[in-house]
Amino acid sequence: MISATRYSIAELHEMYDQFACQCDETVMYDRFLVAERAEGFHVWFQNDSEPYLDLVMGFSALNFGHRHPMVMKAMEEAVRTLDHVHSFNCESKLLLSKVLAEKTPGTAQKRVYYPVGGTMAVETAMKLARAYTKKTKMVSFSNAFHGYSYGGMMVTDDAIIDKGQYAPYPGEVLRLPYAECYRCDDEARCSFQCLQIAERVLSEDKDIAGLIIEPIQGHAGFIIPPKEFIVGLRRLCDDNGILFIDDEIQVGMGRAGRMFAIEHFNVEPDIMLLGKSLAGGYYPISAVVARAEIWDCIAASGSGIGSTFVNSPIGTYVALEVQRILEEEDFIRNAERIGAYFTRGLKYFERYGNIDNVTGLGLTQSFEVVKSKATKEPAPEIAKEIQSEALRQHVIIYVGGVRRNRIKFIVPLWVKKEDIDMIVEKLGDILESVLTKS
Ligand SMILES: Cc1ncc(COP(=O)(O)O)c(C=O)c1O
């Protein structure tokens, strides 16, 4: 019988070397670690007796932390009743659609569809935008990440993926600057150059179907734009008949201190994309929420919308329970309150010459590692050293962004002040050992 725990680490390493894909995200950390179990904030690995503090949380898929009892219960209930049906409805799917249609911004009638994984939600949104507007091009932004499918990569910033090797892509994309104020020449006297560029591009090109944007950029390391930027883009989409696609696969579901990150900007998207933590990280379900008139432009038969595991009874059941948990528990308000406390804790690290631009909204917290604050020159090598030292000290952190110098911290929504104190203390130890060595 094949049993994962029968093998030594040396044997597992051998299997990795011989049989595992060597170009996926398992190469992110510089130690070969084999995950064994997890609980709350922590992951245990087969080759280490001490737990690791997980500040990546399944890349934002685990807004409830590892193995939250309520989410586990929902998952157990889900698999006990109905595993999978294809091409039939189930109660949880229909009820979840009602809940999401009612909760998402905007009072117009909406419909919801549940692909597998975030990337497929992005693909679906682009199909909808083209079918509805009868136009073809997409607009996306610097630093953006929207997934690894062809459509997802097409709208992802070139600096994130070595895209050339996979060309060609299925369409034309116009890339606009995101409002990354810290790195803007205009920062001191902001005249919204980013919006001026957007205005020119969106009004001149008459073939733009959709604009896809993360209201807070996740993969880039939680870049938070000013409200005027998102509001201005919404207006420009309205003026030019372009669909506004809100990709909050990473920062939605309470992470930003609101159920939906876009609520911070008081903007109604035409299409909203959710994923990752939608089912608490237990099922790779995503959601595409759009006005009924947008969905209804696609002919019902031969629509090209579907896949074996879409509308999953398990995924929709757990996602519905997640909605109930978020309503009954105080997690989202907690994310907002504790987020502010976390930012204050991280600000303390700005006393180091290499740490700058600490930002946070809800639990989207991050800072940049720079060579000097005067030049703001990114320091990806130091950021990598911090990540390695963190791992040595049993803390898992993510270093990302197009300059590979942004460190973001992902914690569960139920985090308490004492947890933040513990995290800040640990980060203090890590930064002290990297940044003060001569
Ligand atoms: C904003 C955003 N969109 C889309 C995706 C792709 O989602 P998935 O990895 O589930 O395919 C991600 C993943 O990180 C994301 O952050």
Coordinates of C-alpha atoms and ligand atoms in Angstrom, one line a residue:
M1 CA 0.0 0.0 0.0
I2 CA 1.2 3.5 -0.8
S3 CA 1.5 5.6 2.4
A4 CA 3.1 9.0 2.4
T5 CA 4.4 8.7 5.9
R6 CA 6.4 5.5 5.3
Y7 CA 9.1 7.3 3.4
S8 CA 12.2 9.1 4.7
I9 CA 13.0 12.6 3.7
A10 CA 15.9 11.4 1.6
E11 CA 13.5 9.1 -0.3
L12 CA 10.9 11.9 -0.7
H13 CA 13.6 14.3 -1.9
E14 CA 14.7 11.7 -4.5
M15 CA 11.1 11.4 -5.7
Y16 CA 10.9 15.2 -6.0
D17 CA 14.1 15.3 -8.0
Q18 CA 13.0 12.5 -10.3
F19 CA 9.2 12.9 -10.7
A20 CA 8.0 16.3 -9.6
C21 CA 7.6 19.3 -11.9
Q22 CA 10.5 21.6 -11.1
C23 CA 9.2 24.8 -12.4
D24 CA 6.1 25.4 -10.3
E25 CA 5.8 27.4 -7.1
T26 CA 7.4 24.7 -5.0
V27 CA 10.7 26.3 -5.9
M28 CA 9.8 29.5 -4.0
Y29 CA 11.6 28.5 -0.8
D30 CA 15.2 27.5 -0.5
R31 CA 14.6 24.4 1.7
F32 CA 13.0 21.2 0.8
L33 CA 10.1 20.9 3.3
V34 CA 7.4 18.3 3.2
A35 CA 4.1 19.5 4.8
E36 CA 2.6 17.0 7.2
R37 CA -0.1 18.8 9.2
A38 CA -1.4 22.3 10.0
E39 CA -3.5 24.0 12.6
G40 CA -4.5 27.7 13.0
F41 CA -1.4 29.8 12.4
H42 CA 1.0 26.9 12.1
V43 CA 2.3 24.2 9.7
W44 CA 4.3 21.2 10.7
F45 CA 6.7 19.6 8.2
Q46 CA 7.9 16.0 8.2
N47 CA 11.5 17.0 8.4
D48 CA 11.3 19.4 11.4
S49 CA 9.8 18.8 14.8
E50 CA 9.1 22.5 15.4
P51 CA 6.0 24.2 13.8
Y52 CA 6.3 27.1 11.4
L53 CA 4.4 30.3 11.7
D54 CA 2.5 30.6 8.4
L55 CA 2.3 34.2 7.2
V56 CA 1.3 33.1 3.6
M57 CA -1.9 31.2 4.5
G58 CA -2.2 29.2 1.3
F59 CA -1.6 32.4 -0.7
S60 CA -4.7 34.1 0.8
A61 CA -6.8 31.0 0.4
L62 CA -7.1 30.5 4.2
N63 CA -8.9 33.6 5.6
F64 CA -9.9 31.3 8.5
G65 CA -6.5 29.9 9.1
H66 CA -5.6 26.2 8.9
R67 CA -8.3 23.7 9.8
H68 CA -10.9 26.1 11.3
P69 CA -13.4 23.9 13.1
M70 CA -16.4 25.6 11.5
V71 CA -15.1 25.3 8.0
M72 CA -14.0 21.7 8.6
K73 CA -17.5 20.9 9.9
A74 CA -19.0 22.4 6.7
M75 CA -16.7 20.3 4.6
E76 CA -17.6 17.1 6.4
E77 CA -21.3 17.9 6.0
A78 CA -20.8 18.7 2.4
V79 CA -19.1 15.4 1.4
R80 CA -21.5 13.4 3.5
T81 CA -24.5 14.4 1.5
L82 CA -23.7 15.2 -2.1
D83 CA -20.4 14.8 -3.8
H84 CA -20.8 15.8 -7.5
V85 CA -23.3 16.1 -10.2
H86 CA -22.8 17.5 -13.6
S87 CA -25.4 19.7 -15.3
F88 CA -27.9 19.7 -12.4
N89 CA -28.6 22.4 -9.9
C90 CA -28.3 21.9 -6.2
E91 CA -29.8 23.9 -3.3
S92 CA -26.5 25.3 -2.0
K93 CA -25.5 26.6 -5.5
L94 CA -28.9 28.4 -5.9
L95 CA -28.9 29.8 -2.4
L96 CA -25.3 30.9 -2.6
S97 CA -26.1 32.7 -5.8
K98 CA -28.9 34.6 -4.2
V99 CA -26.7 35.5 -1.2
L100 CA -23.8 36.7 -3.4
A101 CA -26.1 38.6 -5.8
E102 CA -27.7 40.4 -2.9
K103 CA -24.5 41.1 -1.0
T104 CA -22.3 42.4 -3.8
P105 CA -22.5 46.1 -4.6
G106 CA -25.4 47.2 -6.9
T107 CA -29.1 46.6 -6.8
A108 CA -29.5 45.4 -10.4
Q109 CA -30.5 41.8 -10.9
K110 CA -27.4 39.6 -11.0
R111 CA -26.4 36.1 -11.8
V112 CA -23.6 34.0 -10.5
Y113 CA -21.5 31.1 -11.9
Y114 CA -18.8 29.0 -10.2
P115 CA -15.7 28.0 -12.1
V116 CA -12.8 26.0 -10.7
G117 CA -10.0 28.2 -9.5
G118 CA -9.5 32.0 -9.9
T119 CA -7.9 31.8 -13.4
M120 CA -11.1 30.3 -14.9
A121 CA -13.1 33.1 -13.4
V122 CA -10.8 35.6 -15.1
E123 CA -11.3 33.7 -18.4
T124 CA -15.1 33.7 -18.0
A125 CA -15.1 37.5 -17.3
M126 CA -13.1 38.1 -20.5
K127 CA -15.6 36.0 -22.5
L128 CA -18.5 37.9 -21.0
A129 CA -16.9 41.3 -21.7
R130 CA -16.3 40.4 -25.4
A131 CA -19.7 38.8 -25.9
Y132 CA -21.6 41.7 -24.2
T133 CA -19.7 44.7 -25.7
K134 CA -18.9 43.1 -29.1
K135 CA -15.5 44.5 -28.7
T136 CA -12.2 42.6 -28.3
K137 CA -9.4 44.3 -26.4
M138 CA -8.7 44.2 -22.6
V139 CA -7.2 46.8 -20.4
S140 CA -5.1 45.7 -17.4
F141 CA -2.5 47.4 -15.1
S142 CA 1.2 47.4 -14.2
N143 CA 1.9 44.9 -11.4
A144 CA -1.3 43.0 -12.1
F145 CA -1.7 39.3 -11.6
H146 CA -4.7 37.4 -12.9
G147 CA -3.6 33.8 -13.2
Y148 CA -1.6 31.4 -15.3
S149 CA -4.1 30.4 -18.1
Y150 CA -3.5 32.0 -21.5
G151 CA -6.1 34.7 -20.8
G152 CA -4.9 35.2 -17.3
M153 CA -1.3 35.6 -18.4
M154 CA -2.4 37.9 -21.2
V155 CA -3.7 40.5 -18.6
T156 CA -0.9 39.9 -16.1
D157 CA 2.0 42.3 -16.0
D158 CA 5.0 41.0 -18.2
A159 CA 7.4 41.7 -15.3
I160 CA 5.7 38.9 -13.3
I161 CA 6.0 36.0 -15.8
D162 CA 8.5 35.3 -18.5
K163 CA 5.8 35.4 -21.0
G164 CA 7.7 35.3 -24.3
Q165 CA 8.3 31.6 -24.1
Y166 CA 4.6 30.9 -24.3
A167 CA 3.6 33.4 -27.0
P168 CA 1.3 34.0 -28.8
Y169 CA -1.6 35.1 -26.6
P170 CA -5.3 35.1 -27.4
G171 CA -5.8 38.9 -27.8
E172 CA -4.6 42.4 -27.4
V173 CA -4.1 44.1 -24.0
L174 CA -3.5 47.7 -23.3
R175 CA -1.5 48.1 -20.1
L176 CA -2.1 51.2 -17.9
P177 CA -0.1 52.4 -14.9
Y178 CA -1.7 51.3 -11.5
A179 CA -1.8 54.1 -8.9
E180 CA 1.4 52.9 -7.1
C181 CA 1.9 56.3 -5.3
Y182 CA 5.1 55.4 -3.5
R183 CA 6.8 54.9 -6.9
C184 CA 5.2 57.8 -8.7
D185 CA 7.3 60.8 -9.8
D186 CA 4.2 62.8 -9.2
E187 CA 3.8 61.6 -5.5
A188 CA 4.4 65.0 -3.8
R189 CA 1.9 67.0 -5.9
C190 CA -0.4 64.3 -7.2
S191 CA -2.3 65.3 -10.3
F192 CA -3.4 61.8 -11.1
Q193 CA -1.2 61.3 -14.1
C194 CA -2.3 57.6 -14.0
L195 CA -5.9 58.6 -14.5
Q196 CA -4.9 61.1 -17.2
I197 CA -3.2 58.3 -19.1
A198 CA -6.2 56.0 -18.6
E199 CA -8.5 58.8 -19.9
R200 CA -6.5 59.2 -23.1
V201 CA -6.3 55.4 -23.8
L202 CA -9.8 54.5 -22.9
S203 CA -11.4 57.3 -24.9
E204 CA -9.2 56.9 -28.0
D205 CA -9.4 53.2 -28.5
K206 CA -12.9 52.2 -29.5
D207 CA -12.3 48.4 -29.3
I208 CA -11.9 47.9 -25.6
A209 CA -14.3 45.3 -24.1
G210 CA -13.3 45.2 -20.5
L211 CA -10.9 46.7 -17.9
I212 CA -9.7 44.2 -15.3
I213 CA -8.4 45.5 -12.1
E214 CA -7.5 44.3 -8.6
P215 CA -8.9 47.0 -6.2
I216 CA -5.9 46.2 -4.0
Q217 CA -3.1 44.4 -5.9
G218 CA -2.4 41.1 -4.2
H219 CA 0.4 39.2 -6.0
A220 CA 2.2 42.6 -6.2
G221 CA 2.4 42.6 -2.4
F222 CA -0.8 44.5 -1.4
I223 CA -0.6 47.8 -3.2
I224 CA -3.5 50.0 -2.1
P225 CA -4.5 52.7 -4.5
P226 CA -6.2 56.0 -3.6
K227 CA -10.0 56.0 -3.8
E228 CA -10.0 58.6 -6.6
F229 CA -8.2 56.2 -8.9
I230 CA -10.8 53.4 -8.7
V231 CA -13.6 55.9 -8.8
G232 CA -12.1 57.6 -11.9
L233 CA -11.6 54.4 -13.7
R234 CA -15.2 53.4 -13.1
R235 CA -16.3 56.8 -14.6
L236 CA -14.1 56.3 -17.6
C237 CA -15.5 52.8 -18.2
D238 CA -19.0 54.2 -18.1
D239 CA -18.1 57.0 -20.5
N240 CA -16.6 54.6 -23.0
G241 CA -18.9 51.5 -22.8
I242 CA -16.2 49.3 -21.2
L243 CA -17.0 46.7 -18.6
F244 CA -15.3 47.2 -15.2
I245 CA -14.1 43.8 -14.0
D246 CA -13.2 43.7 -10.3
D247 CA -10.8 40.9 -9.6
E248 CA -10.8 40.4 -5.9
I249 CA -9.9 36.8 -5.9
Q250 CA -7.1 37.5 -3.5
V251 CA -8.3 40.5 -1.5
G252 CA -12.0 39.8 -1.2
M253 CA -14.0 37.7 1.4
G254 CA -13.2 40.0 4.3
R255 CA -9.4 40.3 3.9
A256 CA -9.5 44.0 3.3
G257 CA -11.7 44.7 6.3
R258 CA -14.9 44.6 4.2
M259 CA -16.7 41.6 2.7
F260 CA -15.6 42.9 -0.7
A261 CA -12.5 45.1 -1.1
I262 CA -14.3 47.3 -3.7
E263 CA -16.6 48.5 -1.0
H264 CA -13.7 50.7 0.2
F265 CA -14.1 52.7 -3.0
N266 CA -17.9 52.9 -3.2
V267 CA -17.8 51.6 -6.7
E268 CA -20.2 49.1 -8.4
P269 CA -18.3 46.8 -10.8
D270 CA -20.0 45.3 -13.8
I271 CA -18.4 41.9 -13.1
M272 CA -16.9 40.8 -9.8
L273 CA -14.6 37.8 -9.4
L274 CA -14.1 36.0 -6.1
G275 CA -12.0 32.9 -5.3
K276 CA -9.4 31.5 -3.0
S277 CA -11.1 31.9 0.4
L278 CA -14.6 31.7 -1.0
A279 CA -14.9 28.2 0.4
G280 CA -12.4 28.8 3.2
G281 CA -9.6 27.3 1.2
Y282 CA -11.2 23.8 1.2
Y283 CA -12.4 23.7 -2.3
P284 CA -11.0 25.6 -5.3
I285 CA -14.2 27.2 -6.2
S286 CA -14.4 30.8 -7.7
A287 CA -17.4 33.0 -8.5
V288 CA -18.2 35.3 -11.4
V289 CA -20.9 37.7 -10.3
A290 CA -22.4 39.9 -13.1
R291 CA -25.6 41.8 -14.0
A292 CA -28.2 39.5 -15.5
E293 CA -28.2 41.5 -18.7
I294 CA -24.5 40.7 -19.2
W295 CA -24.9 37.0 -18.7
D296 CA -28.1 36.9 -20.8
C297 CA -26.2 38.1 -23.9
I298 CA -24.7 34.6 -24.2
A299 CA -26.9 32.1 -25.9
A300 CA -27.8 29.3 -23.5
S301 CA -26.8 26.4 -25.8
G302 CA -23.3 26.0 -27.0
S303 CA -22.3 28.9 -24.8
G304 CA -18.7 27.8 -24.1
I305 CA -19.3 28.3 -20.4
G306 CA -18.6 25.2 -18.3
S307 CA -16.2 22.5 -17.2
T308 CA -16.6 19.2 -15.4
F309 CA -16.3 20.5 -11.9
V310 CA -18.1 23.9 -12.1
N311 CA -20.9 24.7 -9.8
S312 CA -19.6 22.1 -7.3
P313 CA -22.1 21.0 -4.7
I314 CA -19.2 20.6 -2.2
G315 CA -17.7 24.0 -3.1
T316 CA -21.0 25.9 -3.0
Y317 CA -22.1 24.2 0.3
V318 CA -18.9 25.2 2.0
A319 CA -19.0 28.7 0.5
L320 CA -22.5 29.1 1.8
E321 CA -21.4 28.1 5.3
V322 CA -18.5 30.5 5.0
Q323 CA -21.0 33.3 4.3
R324 CA -22.9 32.3 7.4
I325 CA -19.8 32.2 9.5
L326 CA -18.8 35.6 8.3
E327 CA -22.2 37.0 9.2
E328 CA -22.3 35.4 12.6
E329 CA -18.7 35.9 13.7
D330 CA -17.1 39.3 14.0
F331 CA -14.2 38.4 11.7
I332 CA -14.5 41.2 9.1
R333 CA -14.7 44.0 11.6
N334 CA -11.9 42.3 13.4
A335 CA -9.8 42.3 10.2
E336 CA -10.4 46.1 9.9
R337 CA -9.6 46.8 13.6
I338 CA -6.6 44.5 14.0
G339 CA -5.3 45.5 10.6
A340 CA -4.8 49.1 11.8
Y341 CA -3.0 47.7 14.9
F342 CA -0.8 45.5 12.6
T343 CA 0.1 48.4 10.4
R344 CA 1.2 50.4 13.5
G345 CA 3.4 47.4 14.6
L346 CA 5.0 47.2 11.1
K347 CA 5.6 50.9 11.0
Y348 CA 8.1 50.4 13.8
F349 CA 10.4 48.7 11.3
E350 CA 10.7 51.9 9.3
R351 CA 13.4 52.8 11.7
Y352 CA 15.6 50.4 9.6
G353 CA 17.1 52.2 6.6
N354 CA 16.0 49.3 4.3
I355 CA 12.3 49.1 5.3
D356 CA 9.9 51.6 3.8
N357 CA 6.4 52.1 2.5
V358 CA 4.6 50.2 5.2
T359 CA 0.9 50.0 4.2
G360 CA -2.2 48.2 5.3
L361 CA -5.9 48.2 4.8
G362 CA -7.7 45.5 6.8
L363 CA -5.4 42.5 6.7
T364 CA -3.6 43.4 3.5
Q365 CA -0.3 44.4 5.1
S366 CA 3.1 44.8 3.5
F367 CA 6.3 46.8 3.3
E368 CA 9.1 47.3 0.8
V369 CA 12.7 46.4 1.1
V370 CA 14.9 49.1 -0.4
K371 CA 18.6 49.9 -0.7
S372 CA 18.0 53.4 0.6
K373 CA 14.9 55.4 1.4
A374 CA 16.3 58.4 -0.4
T375 CA 16.5 56.6 -3.8
K376 CA 13.7 54.0 -3.1
E377 CA 15.8 51.6 -5.1
P378 CA 14.4 48.1 -4.6
A379 CA 16.5 45.6 -2.7
P380 CA 15.3 42.1 -3.9
E381 CA 18.5 40.4 -2.6
I382 CA 17.9 41.7 1.0
A383 CA 14.3 40.8 0.7
K384 CA 15.3 37.2 -0.2
E385 CA 17.7 37.1 2.7
I386 CA 14.9 38.2 5.0
Q387 CA 12.8 35.3 3.6
S388 CA 15.6 32.8 4.1
E389 CA 16.3 34.0 7.7
A390 CA 12.6 33.9 8.4
L391 CA 12.4 30.3 7.3
R392 CA 15.5 29.5 9.4
Q393 CA 13.5 31.0 12.4
H394 CA 10.4 29.0 11.5
V395 CA 8.4 31.7 9.9
I396 CA 7.0 31.5 6.3
I397 CA 6.8 34.8 4.5
Y398 CA 6.1 35.7 0.9
V399 CA 8.3 38.0 -1.1
G400 CA 6.9 39.3 -4.3
G401 CA 5.9 42.2 -6.5
V402 CA 7.4 43.0 -9.9
R403 CA 10.6 44.2 -8.2
R404 CA 10.7 41.1 -5.9
N405 CA 11.2 43.4 -2.9
R406 CA 7.7 43.6 -1.4
I407 CA 7.0 41.5 1.7
K408 CA 3.4 40.8 2.5
F409 CA 1.9 39.3 5.6
I410 CA -1.3 37.2 5.4
V411 CA -2.9 36.2 8.7
P412 CA -6.4 34.7 9.4
L413 CA -9.3 37.2 9.9
W414 CA -9.8 36.1 13.5
V415 CA -6.3 37.2 14.5
K416 CA -6.0 38.8 18.0
K417 CA -3.8 41.6 19.3
E418 CA -1.6 39.1 21.1
D419 CA -1.0 37.2 17.9
I420 CA 0.0 40.5 16.2
D421 CA 2.4 41.3 19.1
M422 CA 3.9 37.8 18.7
I423 CA 4.3 38.2 14.9
V424 CA 5.8 41.7 15.2
E425 CA 8.3 40.4 17.8
K426 CA 9.3 37.5 15.6
L427 CA 9.7 39.8 12.5
G428 CA 11.8 42.1 14.7
D429 CA 14.2 39.3 15.5
I430 CA 14.4 38.3 11.8
L431 CA 15.0 41.9 10.6
E432 CA 17.5 42.6 13.3
S433 CA 19.6 39.6 12.3
V434 CA 19.5 40.4 8.6
L435 CA 19.6 44.2 8.6
T436 CA 22.1 44.9 11.4
K437 CA 24.8 42.5 10.4
S438 CA 27.9 44.3 9.2
Ligands
LIG1 C1 -6.0 38.7 -8.3 C2 -5.9 37.3 -8.7 N1 -6.6 36.9 -9.8 C3 -6.5 35.6 -10.2 C4 -5.7 34.7 -9.6 C5 -5.7 33.2 -10.1 O1 -6.3 32.4 -9.2 P1 -6.0 30.9 -9.1 O2 -4.6 30.8 -8.7 O3 -7.0 30.3 -8.1 O4 -6.2 30.3 -10.5 C6 -5.0 35.1 -8.5 C7 -4.1 34.1 -7.8 O5 -3.2 34.4 -7.0 C8 -5.1 36.4 -8.0 O6 -4.4 36.8 -7.0

